[in-house]
Amino acid sequence: MKYDYLVVGSGLYGAVFAREMTDAGKKVLVIDKRPNIAGNIYTEDIEGIHVHKYGAHIFHTNNKTVWDYVNRFAVFNRFTNSPVANYKGELFSLPFNMYTFNRMWGVVTPQEAEAKIEEQKKAAGITNPRNLEEQAISLVGTDIYEKLIKGYTEKQWGRPCTELPAFIIKRLPVRLTFDNNYFNALYQGIPIGGYTQMVANMLDGIEVRLGIDYLENKEELDKLADKVIYTGPIDAYFDYKLGPLQYRSVRFETEVLDISNFQGNAAVNYTDRETPWTRIIEHKWFEFGKDAQGNDLPKTVISREYSSEWKPGDEPYYPVNDAQNGALYLEYKKLGDAEKNVVFGGRLGEYKYYDMDAVIASALERAGEQR
């Protein structure tokens, strides 16, 4: 059997591309080495709770085209991301806002908070931030950096903040208001029924084969289609011939608790350096602690997240976007561009930290080019 496209990976990029090409009249085969569809946004049902198996995913976007697109495949609830920071038992609001500044310094007005940040920035002598530490202090001052950023970030990336680029912290919202919404996004929510169901709806009517490792069966699989859409790691595709790109990986410890409420919030970040995990997710609060019928759920499921350096065999999560890895990726991209019948897409194929909406926008754009 001959296909127009072989899509390697059933995550968001692969599923959107497959849907678009199928709707354009093309014959598509989707394969995935995992036993399930949906990639890292896979949710599994445990005690009636949609558990985000590969880490919390909260959909948010300002792109109306993307929002309208995902609403074809799911109804979204009104979940708003308002994480809490736990520093040695002290609780603070994230994003950094007036609640955070009041708790930290006792200030009441935006003017007082602004003056405190400026005072600490001047004391640190920062004018042109050269790294993440200096950028963070210039944004929120020394106290907040030391308590709420430094330990968490160094656990997350496995590197001192002085060795991390400034741009990583620039996406962190800082507000002189009492707004607790982490994302500056017009559209936000979690798909009712879970992400797996949303991706299943995207792949409706498309042939999907699971448990197939493309790279182990490449020669045979390539013969099935005119073009390959590859969403795995680009360095793995080329058998790491230029050396491996660096990633951060995440390990999850998930447990079912025989109580109805563990922490009262979907996400609590542990920002001290001594606590080994970066955060605890309590999955039921993504859907307000209710089942599909609106009943309170008697149990809860939590996941502790541990960040680690990626090594072969681990799941790659976050590209390490420093100068060294950026230069190496560009060399791999040259090799990829020379593969005329292969499209490299998504977070791993493009070695880029993508939010979900950007993945979908990228897949839609690439599908449009293929029509």
mmCIF file of C-alpha atoms in Angstrom:
data_model
loop_
_atom_site.group_PDB
_atom_site.id
_atom_site.type_symbol
_atom_site.label_atom_id
_atom_site.label_comp_id
_atom_site.label_asym_id
_atom_site.label_seq_id
_atom_site.Cartn_x
_atom_site.Cartn_y
_atom_site.Cartn_z
ATOM 1 C CA MET A 1 0.000 0.000 0.000
ATOM 2 C CA LYS A 2 1.329 3.447 -0.929
ATOM 3 C CA TYR A 3 0.691 6.601 1.083
ATOM 4 C CA ASP A 4 1.231 10.225 0.189
ATOM 5 C CA TYR A 5 2.560 10.949 3.688
ATOM 6 C CA LEU A 6 4.084 8.927 6.490
ATOM 7 C CA VAL A 7 3.736 10.969 9.688
ATOM 8 C CA VAL A 8 6.196 9.917 12.386
ATOM 9 C CA GLY A 9 4.723 10.849 15.760
ATOM 10 C CA SER A 10 1.092 11.263 16.832
ATOM 11 C CA GLY A 11 1.590 14.349 18.995
ATOM 12 C CA LEU A 12 0.048 17.701 18.167
ATOM 13 C CA TYR A 13 2.236 18.490 15.163
ATOM 14 C CA GLY A 14 1.759 15.068 13.591
ATOM 15 C CA ALA A 15 -1.968 14.903 14.320
ATOM 16 C CA VAL A 16 -2.694 18.374 12.915
ATOM 17 C CA PHE A 17 -0.616 17.744 9.794
ATOM 18 C CA ALA A 18 -2.278 14.352 9.252
ATOM 19 C CA ARG A 19 -5.747 15.875 9.634
ATOM 20 C CA GLU A 20 -5.024 18.673 7.175
ATOM 21 C CA MET A 21 -3.542 16.414 4.524
ATOM 22 C CA THR A 22 -6.348 13.863 4.886
ATOM 23 C CA ASP A 23 -8.935 16.623 4.479
ATOM 24 C CA ALA A 24 -7.032 17.715 1.353
ATOM 25 C CA GLY A 25 -7.606 14.263 -0.128
ATOM 26 C CA LYS A 26 -4.183 12.761 0.606
ATOM 27 C CA LYS A 27 -3.573 9.269 1.944
ATOM 28 C CA VAL A 28 -1.796 9.419 5.301
ATOM 29 C CA LEU A 29 -0.302 6.844 7.665
ATOM 30 C CA VAL A 30 0.587 7.930 11.226
ATOM 31 C CA ILE A 31 3.014 5.844 13.286
ATOM 32 C CA ASP A 32 4.228 6.236 16.857
ATOM 33 C CA LYS A 33 6.715 4.232 18.898
ATOM 34 C CA ARG A 34 4.622 4.677 22.042
ATOM 35 C CA PRO A 35 1.616 2.446 22.746
ATOM 36 C CA ASN A 36 -0.665 5.504 22.709
ATOM 37 C CA ILE A 37 -1.437 8.548 20.591
ATOM 38 C CA ALA A 38 -1.064 12.215 21.617
ATOM 39 C CA GLY A 39 2.665 12.403 22.366
ATOM 40 C CA ASN A 40 3.508 14.408 25.465
ATOM 41 C CA ILE A 41 -0.023 15.756 25.860
ATOM 42 C CA TYR A 42 -1.332 12.225 26.465
ATOM 43 C CA THR A 43 -3.813 12.068 29.334
ATOM 44 C CA GLU A 44 -4.871 8.809 30.953
ATOM 45 C CA ASP A 45 -7.912 8.181 33.111
ATOM 46 C CA ILE A 46 -7.082 7.315 36.742
ATOM 47 C CA GLU A 47 -9.904 7.284 39.315
ATOM 48 C CA GLY A 48 -11.995 9.397 36.922
ATOM 49 C CA ILE A 49 -9.241 12.036 36.697
ATOM 50 C CA HIS A 50 -7.523 12.950 33.420
ATOM 51 C CA VAL A 51 -3.887 12.626 34.436
ATOM 52 C CA HIS A 52 -1.310 14.512 32.342
ATOM 53 C CA LYS A 53 1.171 11.648 32.099
ATOM 54 C CA TYR A 54 4.042 13.663 30.610
ATOM 55 C CA GLY A 55 3.611 16.881 32.566
ATOM 56 C CA ALA A 56 0.966 19.551 32.882
ATOM 57 C CA HIS A 57 -0.305 21.078 29.648
ATOM 58 C CA ILE A 58 -2.538 24.154 29.758
ATOM 59 C CA PHE A 59 -3.732 25.385 26.412
ATOM 60 C CA HIS A 60 -3.405 29.141 25.919
ATOM 61 C CA THR A 61 -3.209 31.334 22.843
ATOM 62 C CA ASN A 62 -3.899 34.749 21.366
ATOM 63 C CA ASN A 63 -4.138 33.204 17.912
ATOM 64 C CA LYS A 64 -7.842 33.043 17.014
ATOM 65 C CA THR A 65 -7.180 30.805 14.000
ATOM 66 C CA VAL A 66 -5.521 28.228 16.251
ATOM 67 C CA TRP A 67 -8.230 28.590 18.922
ATOM 68 C CA ASP A 68 -10.995 28.040 16.381
ATOM 69 C CA TYR A 69 -9.074 25.061 15.027
ATOM 70 C CA VAL A 70 -8.728 23.189 18.338
ATOM 71 C CA ASN A 71 -12.366 23.904 19.155
ATOM 72 C CA ARG A 72 -13.303 21.750 16.176
ATOM 73 C CA PHE A 73 -12.012 18.751 18.128
ATOM 74 C CA ALA A 74 -12.778 19.558 21.776
ATOM 75 C CA VAL A 75 -14.823 21.738 24.082
ATOM 76 C CA PHE A 76 -12.536 23.653 26.443
ATOM 77 C CA ASN A 77 -13.282 24.479 30.053
ATOM 78 C CA ARG A 78 -12.488 27.856 31.644
ATOM 79 C CA PHE A 79 -9.389 26.752 33.578
ATOM 80 C CA THR A 80 -7.063 29.655 34.426
ATOM 81 C CA ASN A 81 -3.466 28.893 35.333
ATOM 82 C CA SER A 82 -2.695 30.430 38.749
ATOM 83 C CA PRO A 83 0.252 28.501 40.199
ATOM 84 C CA VAL A 84 1.538 28.896 43.751
ATOM 85 C CA ALA A 85 5.190 29.093 44.806
ATOM 86 C CA ASN A 86 6.219 27.271 47.982
ATOM 87 C CA TYR A 87 9.493 28.486 49.463
ATOM 88 C CA LYS A 88 10.228 26.468 52.611
ATOM 89 C CA GLY A 89 6.580 26.618 53.642
ATOM 90 C CA GLU A 90 5.983 30.238 52.649
ATOM 91 C CA LEU A 91 3.401 30.556 49.870
ATOM 92 C CA PHE A 92 3.523 33.197 47.139
ATOM 93 C CA SER A 93 1.442 33.969 44.052
ATOM 94 C CA LEU A 94 2.731 33.198 40.588
ATOM 95 C CA PRO A 95 2.893 35.090 38.316
ATOM 96 C CA PHE A 96 4.679 37.776 40.293
ATOM 97 C CA ASN A 97 2.003 40.331 41.085
ATOM 98 C CA MET A 98 0.834 42.600 43.875
ATOM 99 C CA TYR A 99 -0.062 39.618 46.089
ATOM 100 C CA THR A 100 3.557 38.407 45.721
ATOM 101 C CA PHE A 101 5.033 41.847 46.449
ATOM 102 C CA ASN A 102 2.786 42.345 49.481
ATOM 103 C CA ARG A 103 3.730 38.945 50.903
ATOM 104 C CA MET A 104 7.436 39.556 50.253
ATOM 105 C CA TRP A 105 7.799 43.186 51.347
ATOM 106 C CA GLY A 106 4.519 44.299 52.940
ATOM 107 C CA VAL A 107 3.978 46.874 50.181
ATOM 108 C CA VAL A 108 0.405 47.801 49.330
ATOM 109 C CA THR A 109 0.510 50.033 46.256
ATOM 110 C CA PRO A 110 2.019 49.458 42.803
ATOM 111 C CA GLN A 111 4.220 52.521 43.356
ATOM 112 C CA GLU A 112 5.707 50.988 46.508
ATOM 113 C CA ALA A 113 6.364 47.686 44.723
ATOM 114 C CA GLU A 114 7.974 49.435 41.763
ATOM 115 C CA ALA A 115 10.191 51.500 44.064
ATOM 116 C CA LYS A 116 11.314 48.363 45.946
ATOM 117 C CA ILE A 117 12.244 46.571 42.717
ATOM 118 C CA GLU A 118 14.120 49.623 41.443
ATOM 119 C CA GLU A 119 15.974 49.991 44.761
ATOM 120 C CA GLN A 120 17.175 46.361 44.649
ATOM 121 C CA LYS A 121 18.063 46.569 40.965
ATOM 122 C CA LYS A 122 20.224 49.649 41.620
ATOM 123 C CA ALA A 123 21.867 48.021 44.647
ATOM 124 C CA ALA A 124 22.839 45.074 42.408
ATOM 125 C CA GLY A 125 24.374 47.498 39.895
ATOM 126 C CA ILE A 126 22.669 45.933 36.862
ATOM 127 C CA THR A 127 22.258 48.082 33.764
ATOM 128 C CA ASN A 128 22.626 45.635 30.871
ATOM 129 C CA PRO A 129 21.578 42.099 31.966
ATOM 130 C CA ARG A 130 24.015 39.513 30.589
ATOM 131 C CA ASN A 131 22.502 36.324 32.010
ATOM 132 C CA LEU A 132 19.376 34.939 33.631
ATOM 133 C CA GLU A 133 20.360 36.017 37.138
ATOM 134 C CA GLU A 134 20.910 39.637 36.146
ATOM 135 C CA GLN A 135 17.773 39.682 34.001
ATOM 136 C CA ALA A 136 15.662 38.304 36.869
ATOM 137 C CA ILE A 137 17.008 40.808 39.398
ATOM 138 C CA SER A 138 16.349 43.656 36.971
ATOM 139 C CA LEU A 139 12.742 42.464 36.595
ATOM 140 C CA VAL A 140 11.757 41.680 40.201
ATOM 141 C CA GLY A 141 14.618 42.543 42.548
ATOM 142 C CA THR A 142 17.016 40.458 44.612
ATOM 143 C CA ASP A 143 14.605 39.089 47.257
ATOM 144 C CA ILE A 144 12.191 37.537 44.782
ATOM 145 C CA TYR A 145 15.059 36.243 42.663
ATOM 146 C CA GLU A 146 16.703 34.532 45.651
ATOM 147 C CA LYS A 147 13.491 32.994 47.026
ATOM 148 C CA LEU A 148 11.315 32.288 44.020
ATOM 149 C CA ILE A 149 13.528 32.047 40.927
ATOM 150 C CA LYS A 150 17.079 30.928 41.645
ATOM 151 C CA GLY A 151 16.536 27.506 43.232
ATOM 152 C CA TYR A 152 13.675 26.514 40.943
ATOM 153 C CA THR A 153 15.501 27.568 37.781
ATOM 154 C CA GLU A 154 18.740 25.817 38.732
ATOM 155 C CA LYS A 155 16.798 22.615 39.453
ATOM 156 C CA GLN A 156 14.938 22.967 36.167
ATOM 157 C CA TRP A 157 18.003 23.519 33.988
ATOM 158 C CA GLY A 158 20.766 21.863 36.027
ATOM 159 C CA ARG A 159 22.973 24.934 35.592
ATOM 160 C CA PRO A 160 23.743 28.066 37.629
ATOM 161 C CA CYS A 161 21.542 31.009 36.677
ATOM 162 C CA THR A 162 24.693 32.943 35.773
ATOM 163 C CA GLU A 163 25.307 30.417 32.963
ATOM 164 C CA LEU A 164 21.791 30.600 31.510
ATOM 165 C CA PRO A 165 20.771 33.123 28.830
ATOM 166 C CA ALA A 166 18.730 36.141 29.883
ATOM 167 C CA PHE A 167 15.915 35.473 27.399
ATOM 168 C CA ILE A 168 14.679 32.390 29.306
ATOM 169 C CA ILE A 169 13.265 34.564 32.101
ATOM 170 C CA LYS A 170 11.832 37.266 29.844
ATOM 171 C CA ARG A 171 8.689 35.210 29.238
ATOM 172 C CA LEU A 172 7.925 35.263 32.973
ATOM 173 C CA PRO A 173 5.016 37.641 33.616
ATOM 174 C CA VAL A 174 5.507 40.427 36.186
ATOM 175 C CA ARG A 175 2.462 42.530 37.032
ATOM 176 C CA LEU A 176 1.830 45.550 39.222
ATOM 177 C CA THR A 177 -1.794 44.410 39.530
ATOM 178 C CA PHE A 178 -3.599 41.689 41.490
ATOM 179 C CA ASP A 179 -4.131 39.581 38.352
ATOM 180 C CA ASN A 180 -3.372 35.922 39.179
ATOM 181 C CA ASN A 181 -3.683 34.646 35.599
ATOM 182 C CA TYR A 182 -0.249 33.336 34.617
ATOM 183 C CA PHE A 183 -0.792 33.627 30.872
ATOM 184 C CA ASN A 184 -1.395 36.845 28.982
ATOM 185 C CA ALA A 185 -3.647 34.951 26.606
ATOM 186 C CA LEU A 186 -7.098 35.767 25.297
ATOM 187 C CA TYR A 187 -8.035 32.075 25.047
ATOM 188 C CA GLN A 188 -7.207 29.506 27.718
ATOM 189 C CA GLY A 189 -8.483 26.211 29.046
ATOM 190 C CA ILE A 190 -8.257 22.421 29.215
ATOM 191 C CA PRO A 191 -10.151 20.169 26.790
ATOM 192 C CA ILE A 192 -13.101 18.545 28.517
ATOM 193 C CA GLY A 193 -12.512 14.790 28.271
ATOM 194 C CA GLY A 194 -8.732 15.218 28.176
ATOM 195 C CA TYR A 195 -6.123 15.847 25.496
ATOM 196 C CA THR A 196 -6.044 12.223 24.338
ATOM 197 C CA GLN A 197 -9.672 12.460 23.258
ATOM 198 C CA MET A 198 -8.949 15.723 21.431
ATOM 199 C CA VAL A 199 -6.103 14.126 19.464
ATOM 200 C CA ALA A 200 -8.235 11.021 18.793
ATOM 201 C CA ASN A 201 -10.831 13.327 17.248
ATOM 202 C CA MET A 202 -8.114 14.922 15.083
ATOM 203 C CA LEU A 203 -7.022 11.486 13.891
ATOM 204 C CA ASP A 204 -10.546 10.200 13.272
ATOM 205 C CA GLY A 205 -10.619 8.166 10.058
ATOM 206 C CA ILE A 206 -6.813 8.219 9.653
ATOM 207 C CA GLU A 207 -4.767 5.025 9.821
ATOM 208 C CA VAL A 208 -2.595 4.962 12.951
ATOM 209 C CA ARG A 209 -0.104 2.257 13.899
ATOM 210 C CA LEU A 210 1.322 2.289 17.422
ATOM 211 C CA GLY A 211 4.381 0.636 18.918
ATOM 212 C CA ILE A 212 6.460 1.184 15.766
ATOM 213 C CA ASP A 213 9.929 2.687 16.036
ATOM 214 C CA TYR A 214 10.549 4.575 12.809
ATOM 215 C CA LEU A 215 14.330 4.770 13.125
ATOM 216 C CA GLU A 216 14.615 1.020 13.692
ATOM 217 C CA ASN A 217 12.501 0.274 10.605
ATOM 218 C CA LYS A 218 13.360 3.307 8.496
ATOM 219 C CA GLU A 219 14.247 1.628 5.220
ATOM 220 C CA GLU A 220 11.081 -0.450 5.160
ATOM 221 C CA LEU A 221 8.791 2.390 6.295
ATOM 222 C CA ASP A 222 10.216 4.962 3.878
ATOM 223 C CA LYS A 223 9.051 2.782 0.994
ATOM 224 C CA LEU A 224 5.431 3.188 2.090
ATOM 225 C CA ALA A 225 5.096 6.915 1.344
ATOM 226 C CA ASP A 226 6.200 9.658 -1.002
ATOM 227 C CA LYS A 227 7.048 12.007 1.877
ATOM 228 C CA VAL A 228 7.911 11.631 5.552
ATOM 229 C CA ILE A 229 6.858 14.102 8.253
ATOM 230 C CA TYR A 230 9.316 13.464 11.059
ATOM 231 C CA THR A 231 8.576 14.882 14.534
ATOM 232 C CA GLY A 232 11.243 13.026 16.525
ATOM 233 C CA PRO A 233 14.654 14.407 17.570
ATOM 234 C CA ILE A 234 16.551 15.659 14.522
ATOM 235 C CA ASP A 235 19.910 14.487 15.902
ATOM 236 C CA ALA A 236 18.544 10.951 16.409
ATOM 237 C CA TYR A 237 17.372 10.922 12.777
ATOM 238 C CA PHE A 238 20.975 11.377 11.699
ATOM 239 C CA ASP A 239 22.224 8.877 14.299
ATOM 240 C CA TYR A 240 23.924 11.668 16.295
ATOM 241 C CA LYS A 241 26.640 11.846 13.616
ATOM 242 C CA LEU A 242 27.519 15.451 14.575
ATOM 243 C CA GLY A 243 27.152 14.724 18.298
ATOM 244 C CA PRO A 244 24.002 14.780 20.449
ATOM 245 C CA LEU A 245 21.990 17.939 21.060
ATOM 246 C CA GLN A 246 21.332 18.616 24.726
ATOM 247 C CA TYR A 247 17.908 18.385 26.334
ATOM 248 C CA ARG A 248 16.458 18.532 29.785
ATOM 249 C CA SER A 249 14.357 15.562 30.751
ATOM 250 C CA VAL A 250 11.695 15.156 33.439
ATOM 251 C CA ARG A 251 10.910 12.215 35.671
ATOM 252 C CA PHE A 252 7.454 11.899 37.234
ATOM 253 C CA GLU A 253 6.400 10.201 40.462
ATOM 254 C CA THR A 254 2.636 9.823 40.291
ATOM 255 C CA GLU A 255 0.479 8.494 43.116
ATOM 256 C CA VAL A 256 -3.197 8.095 43.895
ATOM 257 C CA LEU A 257 -4.162 9.455 47.305
ATOM 258 C CA ASP A 258 -7.207 8.368 49.272
ATOM 259 C CA ILE A 259 -8.103 11.978 50.079
ATOM 260 C CA SER A 260 -10.120 14.506 48.118
ATOM 261 C CA ASN A 261 -7.668 17.418 48.244
ATOM 262 C CA PHE A 262 -3.881 17.381 48.590
ATOM 263 C CA GLN A 263 -2.746 20.954 47.892
ATOM 264 C CA GLY A 264 -5.819 22.894 46.765
ATOM 265 C CA ASN A 265 -4.300 23.961 43.443
ATOM 266 C CA ALA A 266 -3.340 22.377 40.130
ATOM 267 C CA ALA A 267 0.317 23.444 40.348
ATOM 268 C CA VAL A 268 2.586 24.270 43.289
ATOM 269 C CA ASN A 269 6.218 25.111 42.478
ATOM 270 C CA TYR A 270 8.860 24.308 45.102
ATOM 271 C CA THR A 271 11.367 27.103 44.671
ATOM 272 C CA ASP A 272 14.024 26.246 47.268
ATOM 273 C CA ARG A 273 17.102 24.382 46.069
ATOM 274 C CA GLU A 274 16.877 21.661 48.754
ATOM 275 C CA THR A 275 13.490 20.175 47.745
ATOM 276 C CA PRO A 276 14.407 17.656 45.016
ATOM 277 C CA TRP A 277 11.279 18.082 42.900
ATOM 278 C CA THR A 278 10.464 21.239 40.960
ATOM 279 C CA ARG A 279 6.696 21.134 41.384
ATOM 280 C CA ILE A 280 3.708 19.015 42.338
ATOM 281 C CA ILE A 281 0.736 18.773 39.990
ATOM 282 C CA GLU A 282 -2.675 17.830 41.397
ATOM 283 C CA HIS A 283 -4.446 16.816 38.216
ATOM 284 C CA LYS A 284 -8.074 16.979 39.324
ATOM 285 C CA TRP A 285 -7.959 20.769 39.687
ATOM 286 C CA PHE A 286 -7.470 21.185 35.933
ATOM 287 C CA GLU A 287 -11.126 20.206 35.756
ATOM 288 C CA PHE A 288 -12.264 21.740 39.053
ATOM 289 C CA GLY A 289 -12.228 18.438 40.954
ATOM 290 C CA LYS A 290 -15.363 17.172 39.202
ATOM 291 C CA ASP A 291 -16.184 14.155 37.068
ATOM 292 C CA ALA A 292 -18.022 14.343 33.737
ATOM 293 C CA GLN A 293 -21.353 14.491 35.576
ATOM 294 C CA GLY A 294 -20.238 17.349 37.802
ATOM 295 C CA ASN A 295 -19.819 15.228 40.947
ATOM 296 C CA ASP A 296 -16.959 15.796 43.390
ATOM 297 C CA LEU A 297 -14.195 13.226 43.013
ATOM 298 C CA PRO A 298 -13.395 11.416 46.284
ATOM 299 C CA LYS A 299 -9.721 10.688 45.487
ATOM 300 C CA THR A 300 -6.875 12.710 44.034
ATOM 301 C CA VAL A 301 -3.809 12.051 41.871
ATOM 302 C CA ILE A 302 -0.558 13.971 42.284
ATOM 303 C CA SER A 303 2.678 13.981 40.276
ATOM 304 C CA ARG A 304 6.027 15.168 41.563
ATOM 305 C CA GLU A 305 8.312 16.401 38.788
ATOM 306 C CA TYR A 306 12.084 15.945 38.873
ATOM 307 C CA SER A 307 14.205 17.680 36.261
ATOM 308 C CA SER A 308 17.322 15.926 34.961
ATOM 309 C CA GLU A 309 19.948 16.061 32.245
ATOM 310 C CA TRP A 310 18.872 14.034 29.231
ATOM 311 C CA LYS A 311 20.779 10.903 28.297
ATOM 312 C CA PRO A 312 20.046 8.331 25.567
ATOM 313 C CA GLY A 313 16.978 6.317 26.539
ATOM 314 C CA ASP A 314 15.367 9.229 28.419
ATOM 315 C CA GLU A 315 12.490 11.241 27.043
ATOM 316 C CA PRO A 316 13.763 14.592 25.686
ATOM 317 C CA TYR A 317 11.563 17.456 26.910
ATOM 318 C CA TYR A 318 13.224 20.862 26.737
ATOM 319 C CA PRO A 319 15.886 21.870 24.206
ATOM 320 C CA VAL A 320 18.841 23.603 25.876
ATOM 321 C CA ASN A 321 18.802 26.757 23.790
ATOM 322 C CA ASP A 322 22.302 28.068 24.397
ATOM 323 C CA ALA A 323 24.841 29.187 21.761
ATOM 324 C CA GLN A 324 26.610 25.817 21.559
ATOM 325 C CA ASN A 325 23.436 23.804 20.975
ATOM 326 C CA GLY A 326 22.020 26.444 18.656
ATOM 327 C CA ALA A 327 25.086 26.194 16.435
ATOM 328 C CA LEU A 328 24.943 22.388 16.438
ATOM 329 C CA TYR A 329 21.238 22.438 15.546
ATOM 330 C CA LEU A 330 21.958 24.657 12.541
ATOM 331 C CA GLU A 331 24.403 22.029 11.282
ATOM 332 C CA TYR A 332 21.746 19.333 11.684
ATOM 333 C CA LYS A 333 19.216 21.602 9.959
ATOM 334 C CA LYS A 334 21.510 21.783 6.928
ATOM 335 C CA LEU A 335 21.480 17.987 6.792
ATOM 336 C CA GLY A 336 17.693 18.030 7.213
ATOM 337 C CA ASP A 337 17.207 20.551 4.400
ATOM 338 C CA ALA A 338 19.134 18.207 2.106
ATOM 339 C CA GLU A 339 16.595 15.406 2.764
ATOM 340 C CA LYS A 340 14.210 16.365 -0.029
ATOM 341 C CA ASN A 341 11.398 13.974 0.901
ATOM 342 C CA VAL A 342 11.487 14.603 4.664
ATOM 343 C CA VAL A 343 9.915 17.452 6.639
ATOM 344 C CA PHE A 344 11.254 17.999 10.164
ATOM 345 C CA GLY A 345 8.627 19.506 12.436
ATOM 346 C CA GLY A 346 7.643 20.133 16.034
ATOM 347 C CA ARG A 347 9.574 20.650 19.251
ATOM 348 C CA LEU A 348 12.114 17.880 18.650
ATOM 349 C CA GLY A 349 12.309 18.048 14.874
ATOM 350 C CA GLU A 350 13.030 21.787 15.007
ATOM 351 C CA TYR A 351 14.867 21.768 18.370
ATOM 352 C CA LYS A 352 12.675 24.574 19.646
ATOM 353 C CA TYR A 353 10.703 25.157 22.832
ATOM 354 C CA TYR A 354 7.174 25.361 21.435
ATOM 355 C CA ASP A 355 3.965 26.164 23.271
ATOM 356 C CA MET A 356 1.055 24.068 22.035
ATOM 357 C CA ASP A 357 -0.515 26.848 20.000
ATOM 358 C CA ALA A 358 2.789 27.511 18.211
ATOM 359 C CA VAL A 359 3.111 23.792 17.370
ATOM 360 C CA ILE A 360 -0.361 23.856 15.813
ATOM 361 C CA ALA A 361 0.329 27.094 13.923
ATOM 362 C CA SER A 362 3.569 25.631 12.570
ATOM 363 C CA ALA A 363 1.860 22.394 11.472
ATOM 364 C CA LEU A 364 -0.955 24.316 9.782
ATOM 365 C CA GLU A 365 1.556 26.487 7.947
ATOM 366 C CA ARG A 366 3.592 23.515 6.772
ATOM 367 C CA ALA A 367 0.436 21.655 5.703
ATOM 368 C CA GLY A 368 -0.605 24.699 3.709
ATOM 369 C CA GLU A 369 2.751 24.636 1.885
ATOM 370 C CA GLN A 370 2.272 20.956 1.008
ATOM 371 C CA ARG A 371 -1.140 21.410 -0.593
#
